[in-house]
């Protein structure tokens, strides 16, 4: 029996209607996999071994059948007693902790990397979670991105704004549409936006030419082992907004990938595979790649519902194939 452990946010805090990790748990349970649950405080090194203080996890039958929040109102999961065991005893460890990407997150990747070295298959690869900042990683593919600069200097950022007139300024570690500012031509707030985001020149930020096609949506394209799904979720901003993030009030509308979407996915697919980034969500506005989300990509549930898909099942199929290939390599 395949054993999988989910490192995640407290289960009672999840959004029953939208959470993608629940879809993964459901798929694993339907396959008969043994499922364990732990949060970041449950990771430890004891006697030189990375262990998890884990509890078995099962979704209740009404909820697993429907994935309807109404069927989980009276308790949608069951947890076993806490036990301690090496993370390397699990076949798969899914790192599904939401940002913020702070030092505690980084420390967790160090521990997970040790478990990986001891034999666990960690998704996504811990080193790549550290290395691939979701905004900076996209800049490795300039053929796909809009004009942009990354700097903490006011003169560089101001010159970029002067060149393009209409610019998005954002933190490199922001999430969910937080701390994103649009500054247009002759905007008197330019300096204060730069001073605020850079903390008076102490932090690197990104300036990106504004992409007018945001009105048609910020497309989330999910990729499994370097290959894109056939559909994207276009997150349409609320009226008067420039942010399409669902967390910022955007509306998710599914649509087939465009030729340009497939081009962008093709440009980055090999790099994702090489880095062990098995499940990734890329963001595309108009013709441009804006982010590569590697920490805890979402939008599974929305796409499943709109197109009758089983994205979590596709992900677990890919994981199973990887596990089989690892066994084959060992046997050789």
GROMACS .gro file of N, CA and C in nm, residues 121-184:
model
  192
  121UNK      N    1   0.986   1.049  -0.141
  121UNK     CA    2   0.963   1.129  -0.262
  121UNK      C    3   0.883   1.251  -0.220
  122UNK      N    4   0.947   1.368  -0.219
  122UNK     CA    5   0.884   1.491  -0.171
  122UNK      C    6   0.837   1.573  -0.290
  123UNK      N    7   0.712   1.612  -0.288
  123UNK     CA    8   0.650   1.692  -0.395
  123UNK      C    9   0.597   1.823  -0.334
  124UNK      N   10   0.651   1.938  -0.384
  124UNK     CA   11   0.759   1.956  -0.480
  124UNK      C   12   0.895   1.943  -0.411
  125UNK      N   13   1.002   1.928  -0.491
  125UNK     CA   14   1.135   1.908  -0.436
  125UNK      C   15   1.172   2.024  -0.343
  126UNK      N   16   1.215   1.995  -0.221
  126UNK     CA   17   1.242   2.102  -0.123
  126UNK      C   18   1.343   2.205  -0.170
  127UNK      N   19   1.452   2.163  -0.233
  127UNK     CA   20   1.551   2.259  -0.279
  127UNK      C   21   1.490   2.357  -0.378
  128UNK      N   22   1.404   2.307  -0.466
  128UNK     CA   23   1.343   2.394  -0.567
  128UNK      C   24   1.240   2.488  -0.504
  129UNK      N   25   1.174   2.444  -0.397
  129UNK     CA   26   1.085   2.535  -0.325
  129UNK      C   27   1.163   2.656  -0.273
  130UNK      N   28   1.286   2.632  -0.229
  130UNK     CA   29   1.370   2.742  -0.180
  130UNK      C   30   1.424   2.827  -0.294
  131UNK      N   31   1.466   2.760  -0.401
  131UNK     CA   32   1.538   2.830  -0.508
  131UNK      C   33   1.447   2.912  -0.600
  132UNK      N   34   1.322   2.870  -0.614
  132UNK     CA   35   1.236   2.923  -0.721
  132UNK      C   36   1.133   3.020  -0.667
  133UNK      N   37   1.180   3.139  -0.630
  133UNK     CA   38   1.086   3.245  -0.593
  133UNK      C   39   0.985   3.264  -0.705
  134UNK      N   40   0.859   3.274  -0.670
  134UNK     CA   41   0.753   3.261  -0.770
  134UNK      C   42   0.752   3.376  -0.871
  135UNK      N   43   0.803   3.491  -0.833
  135UNK     CA   44   0.812   3.603  -0.928
  135UNK      C   45   0.947   3.604  -0.998
  136UNK      N   46   1.054   3.584  -0.922
  136UNK     CA   47   1.187   3.586  -0.984
  136UNK      C   48   1.209   3.468  -1.078
  137UNK      N   49   1.155   3.353  -1.046
  137UNK     CA   50   1.174   3.235  -1.131
  137UNK      C   51   1.122   3.261  -1.272
  138UNK      N   52   1.013   3.335  -1.282
  138UNK     CA   53   0.956   3.364  -1.414
  138UNK      C   54   1.053   3.445  -1.501
  139UNK      N   55   1.141   3.523  -1.437
  139UNK     CA   56   1.233   3.606  -1.515
  139UNK      C   57   1.340   3.525  -1.587
  140UNK      N   58   1.351   3.395  -1.556
  140UNK     CA   59   1.444   3.308  -1.629
  140UNK      C   60   1.397   3.285  -1.772
  141UNK      N   61   1.275   3.327  -1.803
  141UNK     CA   62   1.218   3.303  -1.936
  141UNK      C   63   1.175   3.437  -1.997
  142UNK      N   64   1.273   3.524  -2.029
  142UNK     CA   65   1.239   3.659  -2.078
  142UNK      C   66   1.160   3.658  -2.207
  143UNK      N   67   1.169   3.549  -2.284
  143UNK     CA   68   1.090   3.540  -2.407
  143UNK      C   69   0.941   3.528  -2.377
  144UNK      N   70   0.907   3.502  -2.252
  144UNK     CA   71   0.767   3.482  -2.214
  144UNK      C   72   0.710   3.595  -2.127
  145UNK      N   73   0.796   3.678  -2.070
  145UNK     CA   74   0.751   3.777  -1.972
  145UNK      C   75   0.735   3.915  -2.033
  146UNK      N   76   0.659   4.002  -1.968
  146UNK     CA   77   0.651   4.141  -2.013
  146UNK      C   78   0.778   4.215  -1.974
  147UNK      N   79   0.800   4.336  -2.026
  147UNK     CA   80   0.913   4.416  -1.980
  147UNK      C   81   0.906   4.436  -1.828
  148UNK      N   82   1.020   4.422  -1.761
  148UNK     CA   83   1.022   4.434  -1.615
  148UNK      C   84   1.162   4.466  -1.568
  149UNK      N   85   1.171   4.513  -1.445
  149UNK     CA   86   1.298   4.526  -1.375
  149UNK      C   87   1.278   4.479  -1.232
  150UNK      N   88   1.386   4.435  -1.171
  150UNK     CA   89   1.389   4.403  -1.029
  150UNK      C   90   1.499   4.488  -0.968
  151UNK      N   91   1.463   4.567  -0.867
  151UNK     CA   92   1.560   4.657  -0.807
  151UNK      C   93   1.508   4.707  -0.673
  152UNK      N   94   1.597   4.763  -0.593
  152UNK     CA   95   1.559   4.835  -0.472
  152UNK      C   96   1.593   4.983  -0.482
  153UNK      N   97   1.651   5.023  -0.598
  153UNK     CA   98   1.692   5.161  -0.618
  153UNK      C   99   1.579   5.244  -0.678
  154UNK      N  100   1.554   5.358  -0.617
  154UNK     CA  101   1.446   5.443  -0.664
  154UNK      C  102   1.470   5.494  -0.804
  155UNK      N  103   1.595   5.527  -0.839
  155UNK     CA  104   1.621   5.582  -0.972
  155UNK      C  105   1.592   5.479  -1.081
  156UNK      N  106   1.631   5.353  -1.059
  156UNK     CA  107   1.606   5.248  -1.158
  156UNK      C  108   1.457   5.224  -1.175
  157UNK      N  109   1.386   5.217  -1.064
  157UNK     CA  110   1.242   5.191  -1.069
  157UNK      C  111   1.168   5.310  -1.130
  158UNK      N  112   1.210   5.431  -1.097
  158UNK     CA  113   1.146   5.550  -1.153
  158UNK      C  114   1.173   5.563  -1.303
  159UNK      N  115   1.294   5.530  -1.344
  159UNK     CA  116   1.326   5.534  -1.487
  159UNK      C  117   1.241   5.434  -1.565
  160UNK      N  118   1.221   5.317  -1.507
  160UNK     CA  119   1.137   5.217  -1.573
  160UNK      C  120   0.995   5.270  -1.587
  161UNK      N  121   0.945   5.334  -1.484
  161UNK     CA  122   0.810   5.392  -1.492
  161UNK      C  123   0.804   5.502  -1.597
  162UNK      N  124   0.907   5.583  -1.603
  162UNK     CA  125   0.910   5.692  -1.700
  162UNK      C  126   0.910   5.636  -1.843
  163UNK      N  127   0.973   5.520  -1.862
  163UNK     CA  128   0.980   5.458  -1.995
  163UNK      C  129   0.845   5.401  -2.037
  164UNK      N  130   0.771   5.342  -1.941
  164UNK     CA  131   0.650   5.267  -1.976
  164UNK      C  132   0.520   5.334  -1.932
  165UNK      N  133   0.527   5.437  -1.849
  165UNK     CA  134   0.412   5.518  -1.807
  165UNK      C  135   0.313   5.445  -1.715
  166UNK      N  136   0.276   5.322  -1.749
  166UNK     CA  137   0.174   5.249  -1.674
  166UNK      C  138   0.239   5.120  -1.623
  167UNK      N  139   0.262   5.112  -1.490
  167UNK     CA  140   0.348   5.007  -1.435
  167UNK      C  141   0.285   4.946  -1.310
  168UNK      N  142   0.304   4.816  -1.297
  168UNK     CA  143   0.268   4.743  -1.175
  168UNK      C  144   0.394   4.728  -1.089
  169UNK      N  145   0.384   4.768  -0.962
  169UNK     CA  146   0.491   4.748  -0.866
  169UNK      C  147   0.444   4.644  -0.764
  170UNK      N  148   0.531   4.549  -0.730
  170UNK     CA  149   0.490   4.446  -0.635
  170UNK      C  150   0.610   4.388  -0.560
  171UNK      N  151   0.581   4.340  -0.440
  171UNK     CA  152   0.682   4.272  -0.361
  171UNK      C  153   0.716   4.138  -0.424
  172UNK      N  154   0.835   4.090  -0.396
  172UNK     CA  155   0.876   3.960  -0.448
  172UNK      C  156   0.819   3.845  -0.366
  173UNK      N  157   0.775   3.873  -0.244
  173UNK     CA  158   0.722   3.767  -0.160
  173UNK      C  159   0.574   3.786  -0.131
  174UNK      N  160   0.506   3.867  -0.212
  174UNK     CA  161   0.363   3.887  -0.192
  174UNK      C  162   0.283   3.767  -0.239
  175UNK      N  163   0.159   3.756  -0.192
  175UNK     CA  164   0.072   3.646  -0.233
  175UNK      C  165  -0.072   3.694  -0.231
  176UNK      N  166  -0.155   3.624  -0.309
  176UNK     CA  167  -0.298   3.654  -0.307
  176UNK      C  168  -0.334   3.795  -0.350
  177UNK      N  169  -0.246   3.859  -0.429
  177UNK     CA  170  -0.275   3.994  -0.475
  177UNK      C  171  -0.240   4.102  -0.376
  178UNK      N  172  -0.172   4.068  -0.265
  178UNK     CA  173  -0.137   4.167  -0.164
  178UNK      C  174  -0.020   4.253  -0.210
  179UNK      N  175  -0.025   4.381  -0.174
  179UNK     CA  176   0.085   4.475  -0.198
  179UNK      C  177   0.120   4.487  -0.345
  180UNK      N  178   0.017   4.493  -0.430
  180UNK     CA  179   0.035   4.517  -0.573
  180UNK      C  180  -0.022   4.654  -0.605
  181UNK      N  181   0.060   4.739  -0.665
  181UNK     CA  182   0.020   4.877  -0.693
  181UNK      C  183   0.034   4.905  -0.842
  182UNK      N  184  -0.069   4.967  -0.899
  182UNK     CA  185  -0.062   5.016  -1.036
  182UNK      C  186  -0.036   5.166  -1.031
  183UNK      N  187   0.069   5.211  -1.100
  183UNK     CA  188   0.105   5.352  -1.101
  183UNK      C  189   0.106   5.399  -1.246
  184UNK      N  190   0.016   5.491  -1.278
  184UNK     CA  191   0.003   5.541  -1.415
  184UNK      C  192   0.088   5.666  -1.437
   0.00000   0.00000   0.00000
